[in-house]
Tab-separated table of C-alpha atoms and ligand atoms in Angstrom:
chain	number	residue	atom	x	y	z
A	859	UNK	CA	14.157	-26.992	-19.900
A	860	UNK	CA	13.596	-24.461	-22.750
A	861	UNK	CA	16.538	-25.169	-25.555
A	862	UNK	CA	16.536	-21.373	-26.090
A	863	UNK	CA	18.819	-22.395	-29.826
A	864	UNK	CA	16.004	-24.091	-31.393
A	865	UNK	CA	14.245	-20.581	-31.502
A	866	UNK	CA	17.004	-18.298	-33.034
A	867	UNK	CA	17.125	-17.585	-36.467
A	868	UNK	CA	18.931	-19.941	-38.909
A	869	UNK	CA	21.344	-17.731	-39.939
A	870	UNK	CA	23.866	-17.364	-36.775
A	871	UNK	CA	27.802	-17.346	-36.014
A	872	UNK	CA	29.865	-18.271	-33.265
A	873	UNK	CA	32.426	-15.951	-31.813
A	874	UNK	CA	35.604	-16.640	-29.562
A	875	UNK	CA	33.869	-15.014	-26.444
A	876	UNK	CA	31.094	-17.607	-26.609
A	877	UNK	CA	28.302	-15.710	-28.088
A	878	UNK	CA	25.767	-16.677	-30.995
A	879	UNK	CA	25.137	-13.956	-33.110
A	880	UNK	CA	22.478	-13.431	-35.451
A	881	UNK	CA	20.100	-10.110	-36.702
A	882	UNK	CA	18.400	-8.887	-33.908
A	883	UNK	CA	14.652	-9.747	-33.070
A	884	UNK	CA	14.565	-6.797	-30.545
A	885	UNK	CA	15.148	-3.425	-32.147
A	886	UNK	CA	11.669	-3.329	-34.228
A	887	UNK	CA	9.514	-3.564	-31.314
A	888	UNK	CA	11.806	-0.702	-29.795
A	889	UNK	CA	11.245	1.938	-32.376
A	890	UNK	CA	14.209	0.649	-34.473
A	891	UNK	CA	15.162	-0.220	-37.802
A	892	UNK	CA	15.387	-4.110	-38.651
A	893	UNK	CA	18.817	-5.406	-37.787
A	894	UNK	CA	20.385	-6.955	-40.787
A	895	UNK	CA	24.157	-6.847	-39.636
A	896	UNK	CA	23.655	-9.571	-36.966
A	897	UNK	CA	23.926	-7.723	-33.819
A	898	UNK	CA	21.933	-9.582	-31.562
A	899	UNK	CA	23.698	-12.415	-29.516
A	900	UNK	CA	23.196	-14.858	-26.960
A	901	UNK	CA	25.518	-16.753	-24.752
A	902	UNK	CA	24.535	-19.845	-22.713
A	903	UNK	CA	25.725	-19.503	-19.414
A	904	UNK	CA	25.722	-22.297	-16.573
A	905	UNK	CA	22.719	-21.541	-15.565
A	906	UNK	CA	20.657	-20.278	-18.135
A	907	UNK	CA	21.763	-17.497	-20.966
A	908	UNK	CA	22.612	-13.326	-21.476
A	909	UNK	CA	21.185	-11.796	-24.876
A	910	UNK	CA	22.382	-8.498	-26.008
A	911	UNK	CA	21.485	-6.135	-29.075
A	912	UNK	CA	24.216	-4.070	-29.833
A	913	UNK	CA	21.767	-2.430	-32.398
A	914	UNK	CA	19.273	-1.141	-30.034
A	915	UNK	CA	20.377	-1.863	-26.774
A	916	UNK	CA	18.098	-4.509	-25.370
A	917	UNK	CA	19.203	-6.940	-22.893
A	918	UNK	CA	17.504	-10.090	-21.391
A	919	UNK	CA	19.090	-12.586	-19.397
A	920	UNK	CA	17.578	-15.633	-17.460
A	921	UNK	CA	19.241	-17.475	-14.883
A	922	UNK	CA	17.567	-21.235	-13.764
A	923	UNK	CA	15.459	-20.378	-10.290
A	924	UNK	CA	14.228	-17.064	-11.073
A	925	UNK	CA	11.303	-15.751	-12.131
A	926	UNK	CA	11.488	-15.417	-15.925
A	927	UNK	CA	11.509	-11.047	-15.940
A	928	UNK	CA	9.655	-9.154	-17.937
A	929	UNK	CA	12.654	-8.583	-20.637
A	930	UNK	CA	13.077	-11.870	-21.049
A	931	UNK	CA	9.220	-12.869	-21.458
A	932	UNK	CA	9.671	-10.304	-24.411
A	933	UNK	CA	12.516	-12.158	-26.051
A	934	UNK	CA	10.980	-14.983	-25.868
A	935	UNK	CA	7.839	-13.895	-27.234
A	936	UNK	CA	9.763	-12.056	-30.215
A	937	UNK	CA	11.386	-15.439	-31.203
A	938	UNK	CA	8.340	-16.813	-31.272
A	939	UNK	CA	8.584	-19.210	-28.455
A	940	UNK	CA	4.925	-19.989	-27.804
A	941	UNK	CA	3.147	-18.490	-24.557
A	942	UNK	CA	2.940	-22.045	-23.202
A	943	UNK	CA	6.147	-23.106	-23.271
A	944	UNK	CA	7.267	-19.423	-21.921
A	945	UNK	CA	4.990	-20.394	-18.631
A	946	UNK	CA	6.237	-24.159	-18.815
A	947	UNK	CA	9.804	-22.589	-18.082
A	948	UNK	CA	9.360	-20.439	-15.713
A	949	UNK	CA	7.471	-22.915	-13.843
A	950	UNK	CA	10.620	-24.935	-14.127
A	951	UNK	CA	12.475	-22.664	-12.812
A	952	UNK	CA	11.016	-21.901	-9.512
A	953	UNK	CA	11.464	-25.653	-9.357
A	954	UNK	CA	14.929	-24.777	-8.837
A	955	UNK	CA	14.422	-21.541	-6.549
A	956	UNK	CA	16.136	-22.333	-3.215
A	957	UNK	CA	16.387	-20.265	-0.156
A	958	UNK	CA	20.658	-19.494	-0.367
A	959	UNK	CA	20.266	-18.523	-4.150
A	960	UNK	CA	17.207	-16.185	-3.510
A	961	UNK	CA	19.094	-14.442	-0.148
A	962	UNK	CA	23.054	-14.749	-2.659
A	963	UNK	CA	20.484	-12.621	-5.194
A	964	UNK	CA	19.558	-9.809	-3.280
A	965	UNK	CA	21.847	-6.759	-3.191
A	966	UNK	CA	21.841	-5.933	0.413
A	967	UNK	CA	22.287	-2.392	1.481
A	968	UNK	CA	22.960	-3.546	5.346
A	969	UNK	CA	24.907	-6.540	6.603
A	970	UNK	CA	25.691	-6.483	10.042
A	971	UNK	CA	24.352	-3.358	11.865
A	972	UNK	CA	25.287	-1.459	14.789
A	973	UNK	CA	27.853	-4.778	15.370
A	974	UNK	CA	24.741	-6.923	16.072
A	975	UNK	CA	24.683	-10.072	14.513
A	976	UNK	CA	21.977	-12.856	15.345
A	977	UNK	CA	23.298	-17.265	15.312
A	978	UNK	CA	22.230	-18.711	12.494
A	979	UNK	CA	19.284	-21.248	12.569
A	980	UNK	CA	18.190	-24.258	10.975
A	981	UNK	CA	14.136	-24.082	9.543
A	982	UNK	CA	12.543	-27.088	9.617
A	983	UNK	CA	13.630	-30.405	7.602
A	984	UNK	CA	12.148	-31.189	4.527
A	985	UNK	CA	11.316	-27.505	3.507
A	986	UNK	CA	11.414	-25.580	0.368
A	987	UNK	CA	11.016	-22.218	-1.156
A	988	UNK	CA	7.032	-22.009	-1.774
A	989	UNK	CA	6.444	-21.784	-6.103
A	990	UNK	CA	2.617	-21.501	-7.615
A	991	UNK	CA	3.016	-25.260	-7.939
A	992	UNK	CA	1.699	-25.376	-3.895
A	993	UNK	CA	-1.521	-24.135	-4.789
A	994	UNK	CA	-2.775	-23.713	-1.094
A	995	UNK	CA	0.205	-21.688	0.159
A	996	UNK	CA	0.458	-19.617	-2.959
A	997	UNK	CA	-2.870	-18.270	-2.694
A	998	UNK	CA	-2.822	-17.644	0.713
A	999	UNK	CA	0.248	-15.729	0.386
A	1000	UNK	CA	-1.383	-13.738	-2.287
A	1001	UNK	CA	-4.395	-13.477	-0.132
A	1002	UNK	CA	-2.300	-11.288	1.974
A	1003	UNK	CA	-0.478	-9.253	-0.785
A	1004	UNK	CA	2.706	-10.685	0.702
A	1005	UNK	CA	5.589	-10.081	-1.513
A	1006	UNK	CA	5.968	-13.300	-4.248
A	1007	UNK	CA	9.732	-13.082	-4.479
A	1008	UNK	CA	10.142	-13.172	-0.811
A	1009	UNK	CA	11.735	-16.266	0.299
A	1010	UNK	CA	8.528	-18.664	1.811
A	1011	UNK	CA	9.240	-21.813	2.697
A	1012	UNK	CA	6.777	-24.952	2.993
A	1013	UNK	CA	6.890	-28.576	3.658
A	1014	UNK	CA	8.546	-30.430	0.750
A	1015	UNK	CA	8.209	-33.336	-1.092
A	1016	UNK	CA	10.607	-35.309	0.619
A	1017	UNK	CA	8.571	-34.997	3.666
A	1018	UNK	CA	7.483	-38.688	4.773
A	1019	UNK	CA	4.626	-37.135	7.195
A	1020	UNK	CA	3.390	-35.141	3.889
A	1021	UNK	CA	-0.244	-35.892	3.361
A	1022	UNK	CA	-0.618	-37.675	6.540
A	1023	UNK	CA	-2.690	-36.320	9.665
A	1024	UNK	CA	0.914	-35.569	11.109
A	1025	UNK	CA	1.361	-33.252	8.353
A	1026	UNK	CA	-0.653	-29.526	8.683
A	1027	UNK	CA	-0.725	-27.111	5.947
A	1028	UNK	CA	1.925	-24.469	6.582
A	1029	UNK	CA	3.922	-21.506	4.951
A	1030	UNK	CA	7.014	-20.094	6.777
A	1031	UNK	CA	8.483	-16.902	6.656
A	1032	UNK	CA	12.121	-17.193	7.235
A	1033	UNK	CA	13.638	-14.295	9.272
A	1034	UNK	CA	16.963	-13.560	7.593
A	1035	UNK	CA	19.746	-10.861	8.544
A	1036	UNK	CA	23.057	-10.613	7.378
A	1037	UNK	CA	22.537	-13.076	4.513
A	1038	UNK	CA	21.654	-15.542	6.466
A	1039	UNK	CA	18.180	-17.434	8.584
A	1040	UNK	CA	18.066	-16.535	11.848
A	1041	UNK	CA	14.738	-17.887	12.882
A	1042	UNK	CA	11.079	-18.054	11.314
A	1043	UNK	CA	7.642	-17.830	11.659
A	1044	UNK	CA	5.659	-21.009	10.639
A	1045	UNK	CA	1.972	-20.174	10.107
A	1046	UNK	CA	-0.519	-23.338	10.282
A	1047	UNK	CA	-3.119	-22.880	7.180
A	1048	UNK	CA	-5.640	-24.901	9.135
A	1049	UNK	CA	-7.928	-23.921	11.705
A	1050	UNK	CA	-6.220	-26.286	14.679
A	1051	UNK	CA	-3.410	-25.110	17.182
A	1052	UNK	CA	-1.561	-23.821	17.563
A	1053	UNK	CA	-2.013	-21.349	14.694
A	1054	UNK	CA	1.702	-20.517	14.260
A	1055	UNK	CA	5.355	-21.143	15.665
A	1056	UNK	CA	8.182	-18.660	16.268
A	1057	UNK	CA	11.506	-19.126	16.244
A	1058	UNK	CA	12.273	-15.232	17.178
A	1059	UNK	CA	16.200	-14.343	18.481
A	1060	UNK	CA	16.495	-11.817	21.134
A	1061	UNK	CA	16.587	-8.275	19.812
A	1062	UNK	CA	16.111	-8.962	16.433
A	1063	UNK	CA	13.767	-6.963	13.838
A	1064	UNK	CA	12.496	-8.325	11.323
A	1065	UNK	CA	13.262	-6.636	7.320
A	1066	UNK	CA	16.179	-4.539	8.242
A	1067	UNK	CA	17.846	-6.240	4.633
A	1068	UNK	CA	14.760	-5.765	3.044
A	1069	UNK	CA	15.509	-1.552	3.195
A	1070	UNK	CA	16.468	0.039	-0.026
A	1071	UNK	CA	19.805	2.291	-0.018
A	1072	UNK	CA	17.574	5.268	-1.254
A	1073	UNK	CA	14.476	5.247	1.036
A	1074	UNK	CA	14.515	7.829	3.866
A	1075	UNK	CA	12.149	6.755	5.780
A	1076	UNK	CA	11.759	3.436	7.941
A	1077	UNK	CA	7.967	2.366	8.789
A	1078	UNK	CA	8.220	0.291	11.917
A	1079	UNK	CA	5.091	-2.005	12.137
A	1080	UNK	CA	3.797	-5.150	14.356
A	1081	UNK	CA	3.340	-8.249	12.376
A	1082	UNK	CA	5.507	-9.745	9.678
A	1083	UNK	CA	2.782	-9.744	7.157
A	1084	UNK	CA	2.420	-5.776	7.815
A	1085	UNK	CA	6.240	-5.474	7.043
A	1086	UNK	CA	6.193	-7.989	4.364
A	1087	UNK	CA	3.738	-5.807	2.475
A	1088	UNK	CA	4.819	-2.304	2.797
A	1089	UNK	CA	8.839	-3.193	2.858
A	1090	UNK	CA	8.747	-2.107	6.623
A	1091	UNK	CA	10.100	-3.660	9.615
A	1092	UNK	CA	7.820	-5.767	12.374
A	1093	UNK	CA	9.245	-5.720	15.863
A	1094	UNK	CA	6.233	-8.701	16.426
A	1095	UNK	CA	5.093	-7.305	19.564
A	1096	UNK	CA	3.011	-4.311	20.814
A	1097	UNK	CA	6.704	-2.987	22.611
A	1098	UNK	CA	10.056	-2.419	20.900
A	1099	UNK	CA	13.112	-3.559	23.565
A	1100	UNK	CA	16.437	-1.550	23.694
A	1101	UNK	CA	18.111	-3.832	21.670
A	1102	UNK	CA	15.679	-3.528	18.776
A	1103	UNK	CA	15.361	0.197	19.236
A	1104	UNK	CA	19.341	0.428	18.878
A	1105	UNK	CA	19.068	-2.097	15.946
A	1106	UNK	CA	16.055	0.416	14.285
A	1107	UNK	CA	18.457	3.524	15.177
A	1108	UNK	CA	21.417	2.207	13.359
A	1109	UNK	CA	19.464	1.845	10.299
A	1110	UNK	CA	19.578	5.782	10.214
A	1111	UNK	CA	16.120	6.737	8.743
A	1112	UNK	CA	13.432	8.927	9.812
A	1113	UNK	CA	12.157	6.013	11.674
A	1114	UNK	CA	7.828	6.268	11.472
A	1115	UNK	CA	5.926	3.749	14.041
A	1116	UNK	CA	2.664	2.436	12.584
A	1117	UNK	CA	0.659	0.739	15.505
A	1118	UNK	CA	-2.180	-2.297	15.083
A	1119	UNK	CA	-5.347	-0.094	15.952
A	1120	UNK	CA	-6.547	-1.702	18.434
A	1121	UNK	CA	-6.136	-1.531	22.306
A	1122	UNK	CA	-2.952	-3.156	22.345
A	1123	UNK	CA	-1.517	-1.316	19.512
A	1124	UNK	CA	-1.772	1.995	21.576
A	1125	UNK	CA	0.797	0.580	24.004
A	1126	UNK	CA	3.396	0.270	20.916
A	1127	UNK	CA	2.444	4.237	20.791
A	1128	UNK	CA	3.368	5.137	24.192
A	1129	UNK	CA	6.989	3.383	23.556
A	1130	UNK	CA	7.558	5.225	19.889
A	1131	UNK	CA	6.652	8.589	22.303
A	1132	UNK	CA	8.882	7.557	24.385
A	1133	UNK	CA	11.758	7.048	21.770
A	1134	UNK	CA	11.094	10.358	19.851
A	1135	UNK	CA	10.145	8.753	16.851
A	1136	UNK	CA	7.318	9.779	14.800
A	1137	UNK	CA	4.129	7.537	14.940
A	1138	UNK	CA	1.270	7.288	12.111
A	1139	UNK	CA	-2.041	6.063	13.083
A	1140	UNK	CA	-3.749	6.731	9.545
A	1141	UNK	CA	-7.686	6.947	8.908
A	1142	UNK	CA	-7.750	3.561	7.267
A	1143	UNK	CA	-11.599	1.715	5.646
A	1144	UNK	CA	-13.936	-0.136	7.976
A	1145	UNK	CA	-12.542	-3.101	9.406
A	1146	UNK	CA	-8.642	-2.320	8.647
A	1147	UNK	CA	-6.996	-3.115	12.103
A	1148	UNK	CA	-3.424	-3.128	10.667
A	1149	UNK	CA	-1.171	-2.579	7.619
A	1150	UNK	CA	-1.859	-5.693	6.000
A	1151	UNK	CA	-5.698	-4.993	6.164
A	1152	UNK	CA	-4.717	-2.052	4.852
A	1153	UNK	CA	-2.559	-3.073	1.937
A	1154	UNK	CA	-5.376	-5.407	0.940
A	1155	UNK	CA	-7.821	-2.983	0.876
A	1156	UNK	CA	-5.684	-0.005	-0.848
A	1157	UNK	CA	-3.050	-1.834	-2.002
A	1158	UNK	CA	0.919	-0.709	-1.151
A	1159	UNK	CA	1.337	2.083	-2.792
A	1160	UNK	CA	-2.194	3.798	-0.710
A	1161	UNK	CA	-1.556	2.364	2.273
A	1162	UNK	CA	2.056	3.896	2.264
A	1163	UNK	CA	0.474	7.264	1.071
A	1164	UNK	CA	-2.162	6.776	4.214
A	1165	UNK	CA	0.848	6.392	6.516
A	1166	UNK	CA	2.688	9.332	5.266
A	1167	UNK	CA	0.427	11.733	5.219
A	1168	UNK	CA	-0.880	11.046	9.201
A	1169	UNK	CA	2.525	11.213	10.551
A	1170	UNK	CA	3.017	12.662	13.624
A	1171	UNK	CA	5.779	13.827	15.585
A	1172	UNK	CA	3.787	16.316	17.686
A	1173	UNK	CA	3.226	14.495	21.182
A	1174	UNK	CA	0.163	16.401	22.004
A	1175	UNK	CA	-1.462	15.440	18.940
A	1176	UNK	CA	-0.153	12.038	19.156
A	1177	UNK	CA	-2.207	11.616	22.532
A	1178	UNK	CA	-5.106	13.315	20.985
A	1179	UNK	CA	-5.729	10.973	17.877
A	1180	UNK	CA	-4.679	7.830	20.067
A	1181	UNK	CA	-7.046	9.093	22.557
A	1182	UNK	CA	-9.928	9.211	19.987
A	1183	UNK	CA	-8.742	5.641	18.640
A	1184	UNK	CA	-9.404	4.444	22.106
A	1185	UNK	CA	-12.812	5.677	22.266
A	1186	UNK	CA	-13.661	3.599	18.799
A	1187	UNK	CA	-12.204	-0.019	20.108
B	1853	ZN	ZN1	17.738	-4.794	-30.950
């Protein structure tokens, strides 16, 4: 691992609290003056280290099995740790991502809602949290604009079937809730069968902990990878059950259906209708069937815009535009 020490200047001094200071290498590349009253410290922690400038502010911190962030690419860059070994280390650390660390990290708005909670359950031996280093799942992942930080597990190392004809090419999505896995989806990368596994509990929705505090809106869609890319939630059929309506209501959003256009998609229609809520079936590019397609093609960002702008809560007009979807499949 990096030895972040080797790269600070010569010149430092130790404090009680555990720091290293030294002058700054932050504040001229942020529109200050040159530090010359060592301001700038570091402290190692555990895990990795904390800078701080009390000169201009800047902080950086890195922390072994996360991505190196942008801040601390900087740093690094300013202490002239060469681009190599910046990449070298970050590589290391997704070594070290694992799946309780990534779900510990994230600062979840909703634990257990409405008083549902879901058993936990166990994903398949021998599997860890997917890193560039598994070149096949990585770019199928990124194939499907699927979220890099999320937490995708494949078949480890330790596996004793890995590489043999026992062992298919898989990534799995873990469905988490309350900090926790609850079941998964285990897509096969190869053209055999079956093409996936799920592992689904009763009632649940999938991405209710990926919601943000602020957002207002909740965009209910089919498949994993459609909520995966537009931070949305996948009920994984073409129907929504009580259970997951109650779990969607608790949430407490302007809840926005997005069906799969297609045939089967218009049933999911007739049930958002039938709970109130408002449904989007946006005018999306040739051969765009669902979110994902959609995210690929006009990235998030559009595709959100896409489903915003054609949402309807008007049930004629609903009926109308699923009517004339009907006519095209
Ligand atoms: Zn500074």
């Amino acid at each position: 691992m990096l030895d972040i020490l080797t790269y600070l200047p010569a010149k430092r001094k130790a404090t009680p609290g555990g720091w290293l200071s030294f002058n700054a290498v932050c504040c001229t590349h942020n529109g200050n003056t040159q530090d010359r009253r060592q301001r700038g410290g570091i402290k190692q922690t555990e895990q990795g280290w904390s800078y701080h400038c009390f000169n201009c502010a800047y902080t950086a911190s890195f922390i072994l099995g996360r991505n190196l962030s942008f801040k601390a690419r900087r740093l690094l860059t300013w202490l002239g740790v060469p681009e190599a070994e910046i990449e070298r280390t970050n590589l290391e650390s997704m070594r070290h991502r694992s799946i309780n660390g990534i779900l510990q990290e994230r600062r979840q708005t909703f634990d257990i809602l409405a008083g549902i909670t879901f058993p936990e359950f166990e994903l398949p031996a021998f599997s860890e949290v997917c890193t560039p280093e598994h070149v096949e799942q990585w770019q199928y992942l990124r194939n499907r604009s699927a979220p890099l930080d999320y937490p995708f597990m494949v078949s480890g190392e330790e596996n004793p079937y890995k590489g043999t004809s026992r062992s298919r090419p898989y990534v799995i999505v873990p469905f988490t809730y309350d900090n926790s896995v609850v079941g998964y989806t285990q897509r096969f990368l190869d053209d055999r069968t079956p093409r996936y596994i799920n592992q689904t509990p009763p009632g649940y929705v999938f991405g209710t902990d990926l919601q943000h505090d602020s957002w207002t809106h909740v965009l209910v869609t089919e498949g994993i990878f459609d909520a995966l890319t537009i931070g949305g939630l996948a009920v994984m059929h073409n129907t929504i059950s009580d259970s997951q309506a109650r779990l969607i209501r608790s949430l407490d959003r302007d809840v926005v259906v997005v069906p799969d256009q297609d045939a089967a998609g218009m049933e999911l229609v007739d049930r958002a209708v039938e709970l109130n809520w408002a449904v989007s079936m946006p005018e999306w590019p040739e051969g765009c069937k669902d979110v994902n397609d959609a995210v690929i093609k006009l990235g998030k960002l559009g595709t959100v815009l896409t489903i915003m702008q054609a949402r309807e809560t008007s049930k004629i007009k609903i009926e109308m535009r699923k009517k004339w979807l009907l006519k095209k499949f």
